[in-house]
XYZ file of C-alpha atoms in Angstrom:
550
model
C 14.446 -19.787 23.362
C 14.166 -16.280 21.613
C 10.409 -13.092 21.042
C 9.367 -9.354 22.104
C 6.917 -7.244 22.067
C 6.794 -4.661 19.733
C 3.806 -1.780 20.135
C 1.402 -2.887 17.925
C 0.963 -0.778 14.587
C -0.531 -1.450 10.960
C 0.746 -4.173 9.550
C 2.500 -3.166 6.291
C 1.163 -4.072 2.231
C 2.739 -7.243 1.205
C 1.704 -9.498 -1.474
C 0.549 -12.374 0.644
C 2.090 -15.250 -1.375
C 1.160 -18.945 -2.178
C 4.141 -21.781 -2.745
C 5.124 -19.861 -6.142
C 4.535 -15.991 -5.177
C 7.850 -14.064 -3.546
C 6.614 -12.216 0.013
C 7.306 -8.862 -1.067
C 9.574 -6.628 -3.974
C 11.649 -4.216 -3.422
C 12.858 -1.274 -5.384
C 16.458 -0.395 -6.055
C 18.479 0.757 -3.014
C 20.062 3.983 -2.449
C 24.028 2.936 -2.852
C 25.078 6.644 -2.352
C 29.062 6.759 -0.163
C 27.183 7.359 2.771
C 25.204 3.905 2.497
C 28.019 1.861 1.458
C 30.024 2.978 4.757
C 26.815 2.310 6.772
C 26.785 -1.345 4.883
C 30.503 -1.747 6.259
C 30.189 -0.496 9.615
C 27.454 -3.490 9.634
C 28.844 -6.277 8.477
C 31.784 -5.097 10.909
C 29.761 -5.945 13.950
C 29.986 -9.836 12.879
C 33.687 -11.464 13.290
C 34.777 -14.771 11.293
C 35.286 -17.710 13.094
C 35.889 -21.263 11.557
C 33.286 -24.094 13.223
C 35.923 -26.822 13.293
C 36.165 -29.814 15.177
C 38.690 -32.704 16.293
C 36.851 -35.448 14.143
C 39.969 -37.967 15.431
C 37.021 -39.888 17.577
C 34.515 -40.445 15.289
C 34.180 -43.643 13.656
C 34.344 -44.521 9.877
C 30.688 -44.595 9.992
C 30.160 -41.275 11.698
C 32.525 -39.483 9.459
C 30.184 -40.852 6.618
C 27.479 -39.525 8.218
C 28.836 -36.040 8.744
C 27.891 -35.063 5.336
C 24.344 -36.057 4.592
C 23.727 -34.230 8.018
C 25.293 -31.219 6.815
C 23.279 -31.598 3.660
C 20.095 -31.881 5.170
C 20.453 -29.354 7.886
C 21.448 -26.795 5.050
C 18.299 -26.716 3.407
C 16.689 -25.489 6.510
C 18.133 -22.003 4.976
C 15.441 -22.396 2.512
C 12.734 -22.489 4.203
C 13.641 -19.815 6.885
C 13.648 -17.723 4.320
C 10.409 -18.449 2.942
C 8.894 -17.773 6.694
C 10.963 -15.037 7.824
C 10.429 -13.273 3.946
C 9.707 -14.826 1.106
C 11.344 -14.966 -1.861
C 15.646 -14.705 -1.308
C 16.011 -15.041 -5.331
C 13.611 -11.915 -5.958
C 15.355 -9.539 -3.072
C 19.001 -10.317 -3.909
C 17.904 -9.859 -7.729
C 16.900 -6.719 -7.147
C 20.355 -5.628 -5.190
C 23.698 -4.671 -6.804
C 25.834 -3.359 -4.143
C 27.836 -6.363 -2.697
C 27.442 -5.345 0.709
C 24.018 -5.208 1.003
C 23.558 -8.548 -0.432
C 25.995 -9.921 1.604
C 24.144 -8.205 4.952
C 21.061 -9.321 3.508
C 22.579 -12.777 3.867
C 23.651 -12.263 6.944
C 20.056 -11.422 8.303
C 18.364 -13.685 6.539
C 16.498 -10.555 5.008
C 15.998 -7.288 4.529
C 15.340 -6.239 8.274
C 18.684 -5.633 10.480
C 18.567 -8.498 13.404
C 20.942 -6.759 15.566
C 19.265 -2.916 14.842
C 15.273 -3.348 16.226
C 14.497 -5.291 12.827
C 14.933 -1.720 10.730
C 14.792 -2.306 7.020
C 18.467 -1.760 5.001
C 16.676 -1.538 2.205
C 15.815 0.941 0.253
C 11.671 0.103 -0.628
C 11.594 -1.853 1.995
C 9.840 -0.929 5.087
C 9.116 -2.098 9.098
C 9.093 -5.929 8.831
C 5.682 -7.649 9.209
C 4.897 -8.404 12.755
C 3.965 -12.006 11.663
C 6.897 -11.890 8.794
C 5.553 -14.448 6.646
C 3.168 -16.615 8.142
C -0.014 -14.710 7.532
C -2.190 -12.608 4.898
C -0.332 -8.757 5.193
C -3.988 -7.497 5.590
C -5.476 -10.014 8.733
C -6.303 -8.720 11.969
C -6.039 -10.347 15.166
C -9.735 -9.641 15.617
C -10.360 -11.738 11.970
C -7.880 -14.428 12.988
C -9.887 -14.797 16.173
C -12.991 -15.262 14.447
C -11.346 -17.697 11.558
C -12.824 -21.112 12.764
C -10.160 -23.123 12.092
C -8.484 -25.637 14.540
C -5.043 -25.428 12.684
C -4.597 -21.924 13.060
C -2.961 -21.945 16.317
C -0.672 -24.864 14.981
C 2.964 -24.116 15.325
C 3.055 -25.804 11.846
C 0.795 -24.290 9.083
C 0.757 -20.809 7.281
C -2.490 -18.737 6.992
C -3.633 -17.647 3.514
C -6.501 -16.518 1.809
C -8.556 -18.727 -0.496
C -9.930 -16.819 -4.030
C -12.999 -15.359 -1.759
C -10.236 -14.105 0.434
C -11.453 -16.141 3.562
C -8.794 -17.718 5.690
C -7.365 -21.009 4.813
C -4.821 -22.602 6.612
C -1.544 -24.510 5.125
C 0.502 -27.380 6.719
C 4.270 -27.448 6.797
C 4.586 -30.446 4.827
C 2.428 -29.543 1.974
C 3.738 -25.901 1.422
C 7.467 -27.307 1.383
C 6.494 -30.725 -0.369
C 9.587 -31.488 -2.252
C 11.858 -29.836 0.312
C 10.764 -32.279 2.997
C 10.945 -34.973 1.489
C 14.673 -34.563 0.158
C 15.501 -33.925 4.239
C 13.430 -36.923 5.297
C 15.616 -39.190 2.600
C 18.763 -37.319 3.925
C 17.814 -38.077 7.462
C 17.118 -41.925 6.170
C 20.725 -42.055 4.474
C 21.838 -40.922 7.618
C 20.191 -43.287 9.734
C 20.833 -46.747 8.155
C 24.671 -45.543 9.007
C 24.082 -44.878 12.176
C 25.993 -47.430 14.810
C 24.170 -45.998 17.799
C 20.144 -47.329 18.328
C 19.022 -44.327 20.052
C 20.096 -42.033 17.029
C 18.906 -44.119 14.614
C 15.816 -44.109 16.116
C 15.600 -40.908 15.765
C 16.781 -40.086 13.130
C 13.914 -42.644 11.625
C 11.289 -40.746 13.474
C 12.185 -36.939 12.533
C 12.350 -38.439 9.006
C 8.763 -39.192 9.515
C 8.052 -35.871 11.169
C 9.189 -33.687 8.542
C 6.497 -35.593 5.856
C 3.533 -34.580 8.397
C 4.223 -32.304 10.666
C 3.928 -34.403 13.735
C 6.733 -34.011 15.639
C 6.292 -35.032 19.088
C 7.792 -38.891 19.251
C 10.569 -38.146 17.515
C 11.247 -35.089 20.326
C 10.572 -38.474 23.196
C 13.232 -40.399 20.995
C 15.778 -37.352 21.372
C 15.412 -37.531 24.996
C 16.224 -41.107 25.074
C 19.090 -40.833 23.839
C 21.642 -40.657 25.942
C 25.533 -42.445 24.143
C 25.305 -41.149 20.684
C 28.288 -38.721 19.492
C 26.883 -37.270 16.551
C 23.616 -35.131 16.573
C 21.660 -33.275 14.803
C 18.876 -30.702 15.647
C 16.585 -29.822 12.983
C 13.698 -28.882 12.342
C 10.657 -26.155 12.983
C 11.180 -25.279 16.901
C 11.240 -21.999 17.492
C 8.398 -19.217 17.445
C 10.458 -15.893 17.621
C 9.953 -14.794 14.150
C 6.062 -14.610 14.724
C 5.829 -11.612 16.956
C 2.098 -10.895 15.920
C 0.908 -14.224 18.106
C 4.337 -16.149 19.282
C 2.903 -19.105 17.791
C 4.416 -20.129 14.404
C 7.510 -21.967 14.192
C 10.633 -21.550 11.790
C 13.039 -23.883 10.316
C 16.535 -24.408 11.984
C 19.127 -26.946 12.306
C 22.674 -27.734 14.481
C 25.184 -30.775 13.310
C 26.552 -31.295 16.695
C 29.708 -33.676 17.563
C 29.440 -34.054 21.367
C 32.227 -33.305 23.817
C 32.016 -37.105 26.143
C 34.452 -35.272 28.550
C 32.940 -32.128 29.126
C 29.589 -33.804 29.191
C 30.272 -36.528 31.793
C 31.514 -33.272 33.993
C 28.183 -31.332 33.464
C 25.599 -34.634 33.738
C 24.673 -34.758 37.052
C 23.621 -31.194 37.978
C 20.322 -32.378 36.058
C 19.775 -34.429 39.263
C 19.304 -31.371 41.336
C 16.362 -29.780 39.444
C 13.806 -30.836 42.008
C 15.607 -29.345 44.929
C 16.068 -26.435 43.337
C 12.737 -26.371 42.437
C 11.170 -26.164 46.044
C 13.682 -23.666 46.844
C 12.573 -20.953 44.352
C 12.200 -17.306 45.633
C 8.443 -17.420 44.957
C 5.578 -18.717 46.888
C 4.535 -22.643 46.897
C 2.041 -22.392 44.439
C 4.153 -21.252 41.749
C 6.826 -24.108 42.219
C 4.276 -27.117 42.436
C 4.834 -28.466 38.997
C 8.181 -31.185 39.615
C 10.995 -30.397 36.370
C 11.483 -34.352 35.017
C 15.275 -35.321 35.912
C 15.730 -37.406 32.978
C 17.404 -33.909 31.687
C 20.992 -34.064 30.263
C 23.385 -31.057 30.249
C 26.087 -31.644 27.429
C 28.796 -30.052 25.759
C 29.094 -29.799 21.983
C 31.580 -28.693 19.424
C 28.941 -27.196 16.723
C 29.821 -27.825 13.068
C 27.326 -26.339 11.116
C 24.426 -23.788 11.528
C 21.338 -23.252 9.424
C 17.999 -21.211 9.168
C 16.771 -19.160 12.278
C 19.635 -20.150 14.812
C 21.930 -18.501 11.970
C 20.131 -15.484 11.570
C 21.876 -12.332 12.792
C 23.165 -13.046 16.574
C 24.322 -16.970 16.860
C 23.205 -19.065 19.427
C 25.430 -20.719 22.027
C 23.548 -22.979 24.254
C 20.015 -25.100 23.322
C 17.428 -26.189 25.335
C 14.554 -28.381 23.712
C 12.286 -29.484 23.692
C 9.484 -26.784 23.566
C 6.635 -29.386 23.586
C 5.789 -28.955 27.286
C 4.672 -32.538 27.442
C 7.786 -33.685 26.849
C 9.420 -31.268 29.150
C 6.967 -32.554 32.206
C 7.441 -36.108 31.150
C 11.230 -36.035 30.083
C 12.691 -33.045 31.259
C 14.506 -30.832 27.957
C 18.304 -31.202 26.556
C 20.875 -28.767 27.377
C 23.090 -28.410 24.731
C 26.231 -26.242 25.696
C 27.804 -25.134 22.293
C 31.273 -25.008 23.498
C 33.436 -23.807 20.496
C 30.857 -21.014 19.656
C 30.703 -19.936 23.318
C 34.182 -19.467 23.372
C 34.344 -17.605 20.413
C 31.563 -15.123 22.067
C 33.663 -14.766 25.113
C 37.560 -14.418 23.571
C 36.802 -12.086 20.695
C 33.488 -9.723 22.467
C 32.907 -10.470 26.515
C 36.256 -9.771 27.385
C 36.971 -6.592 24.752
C 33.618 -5.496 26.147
C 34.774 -5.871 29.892
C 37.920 -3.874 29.164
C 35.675 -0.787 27.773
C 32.672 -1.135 30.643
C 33.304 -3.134 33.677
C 35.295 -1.275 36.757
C 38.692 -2.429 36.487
C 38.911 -3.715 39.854
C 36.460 -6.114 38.990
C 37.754 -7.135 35.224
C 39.760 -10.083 36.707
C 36.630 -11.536 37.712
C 35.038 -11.755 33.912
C 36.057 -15.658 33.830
C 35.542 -18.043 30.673
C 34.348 -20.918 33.196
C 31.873 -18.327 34.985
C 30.536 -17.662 31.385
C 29.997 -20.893 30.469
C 28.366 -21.763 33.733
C 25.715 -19.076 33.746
C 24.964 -20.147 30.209
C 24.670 -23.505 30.813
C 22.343 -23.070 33.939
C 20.447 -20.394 31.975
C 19.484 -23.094 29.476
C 18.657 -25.675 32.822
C 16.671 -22.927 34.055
C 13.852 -23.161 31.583
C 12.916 -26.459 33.347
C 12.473 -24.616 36.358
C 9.244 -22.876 37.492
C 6.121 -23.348 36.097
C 4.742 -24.147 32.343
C 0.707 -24.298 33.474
C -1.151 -21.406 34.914
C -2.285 -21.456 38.701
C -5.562 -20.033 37.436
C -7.148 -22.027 35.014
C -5.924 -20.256 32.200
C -3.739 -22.737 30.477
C -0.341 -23.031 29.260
C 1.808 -19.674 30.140
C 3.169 -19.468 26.750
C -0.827 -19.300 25.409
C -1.371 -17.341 28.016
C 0.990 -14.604 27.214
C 1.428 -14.932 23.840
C 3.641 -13.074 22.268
C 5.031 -12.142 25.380
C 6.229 -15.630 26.240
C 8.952 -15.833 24.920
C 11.018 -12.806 25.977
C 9.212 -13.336 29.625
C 11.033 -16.783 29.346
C 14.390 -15.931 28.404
C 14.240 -13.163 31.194
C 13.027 -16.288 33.878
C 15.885 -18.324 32.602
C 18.953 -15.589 32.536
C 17.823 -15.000 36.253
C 17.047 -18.205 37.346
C 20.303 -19.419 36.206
C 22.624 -16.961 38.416
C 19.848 -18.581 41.625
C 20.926 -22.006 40.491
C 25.096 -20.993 40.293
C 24.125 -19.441 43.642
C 22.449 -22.280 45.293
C 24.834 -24.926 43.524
C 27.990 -22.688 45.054
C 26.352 -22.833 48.293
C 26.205 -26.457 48.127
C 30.066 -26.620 47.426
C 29.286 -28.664 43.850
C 30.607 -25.321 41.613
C 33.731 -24.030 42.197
C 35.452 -20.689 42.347
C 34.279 -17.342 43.445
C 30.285 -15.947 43.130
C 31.995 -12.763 42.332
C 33.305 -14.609 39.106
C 29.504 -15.324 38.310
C 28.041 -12.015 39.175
C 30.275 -9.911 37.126
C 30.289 -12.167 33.723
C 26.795 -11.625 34.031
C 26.330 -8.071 34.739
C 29.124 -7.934 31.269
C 26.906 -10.715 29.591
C 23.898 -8.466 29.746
C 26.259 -5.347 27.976
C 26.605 -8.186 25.260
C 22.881 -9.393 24.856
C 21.830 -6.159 24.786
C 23.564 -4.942 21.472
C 21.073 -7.729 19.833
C 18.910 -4.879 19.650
C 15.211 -4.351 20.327
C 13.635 -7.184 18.103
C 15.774 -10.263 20.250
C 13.955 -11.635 23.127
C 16.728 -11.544 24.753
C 17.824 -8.235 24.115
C 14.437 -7.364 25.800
C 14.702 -9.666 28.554
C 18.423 -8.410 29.665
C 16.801 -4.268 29.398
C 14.625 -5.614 32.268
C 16.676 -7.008 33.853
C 19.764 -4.030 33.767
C 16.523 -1.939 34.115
C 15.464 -3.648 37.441
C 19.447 -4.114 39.162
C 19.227 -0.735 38.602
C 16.498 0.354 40.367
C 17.449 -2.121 43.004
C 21.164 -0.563 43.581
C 22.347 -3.944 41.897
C 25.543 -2.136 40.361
C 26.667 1.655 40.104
C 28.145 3.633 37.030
C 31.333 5.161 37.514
C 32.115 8.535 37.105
C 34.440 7.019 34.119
C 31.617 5.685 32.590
C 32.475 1.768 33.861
C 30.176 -0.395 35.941
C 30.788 -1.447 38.934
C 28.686 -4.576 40.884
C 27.292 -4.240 44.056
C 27.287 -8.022 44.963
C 25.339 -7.941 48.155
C 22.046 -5.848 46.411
C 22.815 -8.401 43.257
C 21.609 -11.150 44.945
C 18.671 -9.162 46.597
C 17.846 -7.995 43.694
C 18.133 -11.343 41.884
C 15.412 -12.600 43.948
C 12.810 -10.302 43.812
C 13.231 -10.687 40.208
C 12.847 -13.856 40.191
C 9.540 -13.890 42.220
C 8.281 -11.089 39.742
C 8.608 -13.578 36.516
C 7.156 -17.143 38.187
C 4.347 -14.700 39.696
C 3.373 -13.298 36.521
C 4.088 -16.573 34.430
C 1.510 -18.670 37.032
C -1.063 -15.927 36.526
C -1.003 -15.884 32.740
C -0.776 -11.829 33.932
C -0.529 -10.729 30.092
C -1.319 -7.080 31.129
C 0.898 -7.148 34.059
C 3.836 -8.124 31.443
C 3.217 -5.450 29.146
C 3.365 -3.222 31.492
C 6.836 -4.309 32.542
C 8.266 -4.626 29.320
C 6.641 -1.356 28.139
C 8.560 0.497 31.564
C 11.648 -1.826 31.662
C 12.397 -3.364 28.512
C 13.811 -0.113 27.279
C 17.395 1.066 26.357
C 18.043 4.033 28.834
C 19.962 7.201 26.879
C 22.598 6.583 28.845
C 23.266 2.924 28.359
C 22.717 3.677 24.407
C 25.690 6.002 24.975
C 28.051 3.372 26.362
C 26.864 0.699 23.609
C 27.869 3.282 21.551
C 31.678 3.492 22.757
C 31.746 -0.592 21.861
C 30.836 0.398 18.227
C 33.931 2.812 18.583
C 36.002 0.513 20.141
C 35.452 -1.754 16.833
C 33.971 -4.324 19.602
C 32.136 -7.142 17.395
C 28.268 -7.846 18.194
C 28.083 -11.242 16.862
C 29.872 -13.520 14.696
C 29.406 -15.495 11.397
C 30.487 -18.828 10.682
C 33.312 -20.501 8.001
C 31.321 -23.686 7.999
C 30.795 -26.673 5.973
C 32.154 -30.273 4.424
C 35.307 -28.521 3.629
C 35.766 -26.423 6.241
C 36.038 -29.627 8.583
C 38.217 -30.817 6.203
C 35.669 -33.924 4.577
């Protein structure tokens, strides 16, 4: 999961648009020298790598398949684009220099992912709070007064109707002819499919995409449990809406699963209730019981579309969001294996070398980075999703808050689980391993920039170990950890988020993002010397039919 909070400010002028109007226009960009080397430094913080994957396994009938999923999972770039902007046609047309179209690619926009969302281009100012979903000119104070039940729908956009009240529009309707193509795709798809839970599913998201009802198709995911192929698509997360957290945005993953890796990783799911009752946190915070019917998988990825391609790439899934599924079934775990190593070969260890003391670089471990990403995904079905106090879900509660509180839960929660697990003898090697891949992962996260949930979540968090003596800065600029007040520190942390998460305490976490989810000077500096070092940020995929070789 991926939002932050941004001080609020005016909302800037765009042409609020109906299925046929672009977003927004731009003007001609400045393409002076100075610009065009800014444009390359840019696209230098994204490395190549080619999403490939040994296809020797599949059967006749998955390697059919493999294409119609790719199909339909690509045009989920279409309509990310219509909710994170508008109109990609009108922006590129008004762009010659080849750079900045290709970084507007990259971003999915005008708005620099990895840079606190700052525009690129010329004309084009601070990106809407609530991108596209809403009228440029609504308030919260007129959205709160629009009597509508749909509003709050993860699935509908908000216009205004020729009066210029507030009308709402479904999903399905606004992409008609787009969702019906995927729903066919997924159909195509289906009557190939050899295993009964996938084509069950793939029969039900069909369905979904024509009205917006999404929910038994997420129960059929769960269920299934021997399929090989898979496919994640769909409207499922909310971080682009960072006026309310509430709207979703089109995505998709064309997974081929790992059977290996996966029967190694399937029974820490098992655990979740004992770990449960032994969060750092007071018993009324850890009464809700996580549903074991979780799986934790590996995955090679093949193919990445629409917000989970935007600027930094995701490596690890947990879904579903829907928390009655989560209380009923548990949620996924989806560990993307060949992007994950990618991540950690060509930026975690360059980015140890520059920042981590080197007495401790030996212990920045591929297997410790893949374990505190996996358990930060398993850690999302830990603590609480329901208020203590009456005040509902915590993701209404804290709105557009929730979502970087809940990465920040997670990344935390996940070292307690390694912890626990280690203690237990069922994960091997040395906590030491764990601790100091994380204290680099956070130097990684961080260079998302301010506008990533988890950018902000990981500034608490190097905010708070430092406050709590977690780690100490050389006089050589490196880090070094200070393992004992890491795992002190790791649990007040920890109480902090389920405590303010149970209360629905919106004020209480605006106040600690506002003090801790800050880039310090002094950190800035030291992101700075990865820049120099010519240390990636992210990376962009070679992907497709013919890049696997179909």
């Amino acid at each position: 999961m991926k939002i932050i909070i941004i001080t609020l400010f005016t909302l800037l002028v765009i042409v609020s648009c109906e299925n046929t109007k672009e977003a927004r226009k731009p003007v001609k960009q400045s393409t002076v020298e100075e610009n065009q080397q800014t444009m390359a430094d840019n696209i230098n913080k994204y490395v190549s790598f080619k999403l490939t994957a040994d296809l020797s396994g599949l059967t006749e009938n998955e390697l059919k398949m493999l294409p119609i999923l790719i199909k339909a999972a690509d045009k989920m770039n279409e309509l990310f684009w219509h909710e994170a902007y508008g109109d990609k046609n009108e922006l590129l047309a008004k762009i010659s220099d080849e750079d900045i179209k290709k970084y507007v690619d990259i971003n999915y926009g005008p708005w620099d992912r990895l840079n606190g969302n700052v525009s690129f281009v010329e004309g084009i100012e601070e990106k809407p709070l609530g991108a596209n979903y809403y009228p440029s000119d609504m308030s919260k104070e007129e959205f709160e007064k629009f009597d509508d039940v749909s509003k709050t729908s993860l699935y509908t956009f908000l216009r205004r109707n020729d009066d210029g009240s507030l009308k709402t529009i479904p999903f399905h309707i606004q992409f008609e002819s787009q969702v019906k193509e995927v729903s066919n795709l997924l159909l195509q798809a289906s009557a190939l499919a050899e295993d009964a839970g996938l084509k069950k599913y793939l029969e039900l998201r069909a369905a979904a995409f024509l009205n917006d009802k999404y929910q038994e198709s997420d129960f059929a995911w769960m269920d299934m449990k021997t399929n090989t192929l898979d496919i994640v698509i769909g409207p499922i997360e909310t971080y682009e809406d960072q006026l309310f957290g509430i709207k979703a945005t089109h995505e998709a993953y064309v997974l081929i699963k790992d059977q290996k890796w996966s029967e190694k990783l399937a029974h820490f799911a098992n655990f979740l209730p004992e770990l449960q009752k032994g969060l750092p946190v007071d018993e009324a915070y850890k009464t809700e019981v996580p549903g074991t019917d979780s799986d934790l998988n590996a995955y090679d990825v093949v193919y990445y579309a629409g917000d989970c391609n935007a600027g930094g790439k995701t490596i690890a899934i947990n879904l579903p969001n829907d928390e009655e599924v989560q209380l009923q079934k548990g949620t996924r775990r989806l560990q993307l294996k060949n992007a994950m190593r990618a991540k950690f070969d060509k930026i975690l260890v360059p980015i140890s070398e520059v920042l981590i003391d080197e007495s401790q670089r030996a212990y920045v471990k591929f297997d410790a980075f893949f374990a505190n990403t996996m358990f930060h995904e398993v850690a999302h079905g830990l603590g609480i999703k329901n208020t203590i106090n009456n005040k509902g879900t915590v993701r209404s509660s804290l709105k557009e808050l929730a979502s970087a509180l809940e990465e920040g839960k997670a990344d935390i929660l996940g070292l307690y689980m390694v912890q626990q697990l280690h203690k237990k003898g069922e994960i091997e090697g040395d906590m030491k391993d764990y601790m100091t891949t994380f204290m680099a992962g956070i130097f990684r996260s961080v260079r998302f920039g301010a506008s990533s949930a988890h950018g902000k979540a990981n500034m608490i968090r190097f905010n708070f170990f430092k406050e709590k003596g977690a780690f100490t800065k050389n006089e050589d600029g490196t880090y070094k950890v200070n393992y004992d007040k890491m795992e002190t520190a790791m649990a007040d942390l920890s109480n902090l988020i389920l405590t303010l998460q149970g209360n629905g305490d919106y004020d209480g976490v605006a106040q600690l993002v506002k003090e801790k989810g800050i880039i310090p000077a002094d950190l800035q500096n030291d992101l700075n010397k990865l820049s120099k070092a010519n240390i990636p940020v992210d990376i962009v995929f070679e992907q497709g039919v013919k890049t696997l070789g179909l």
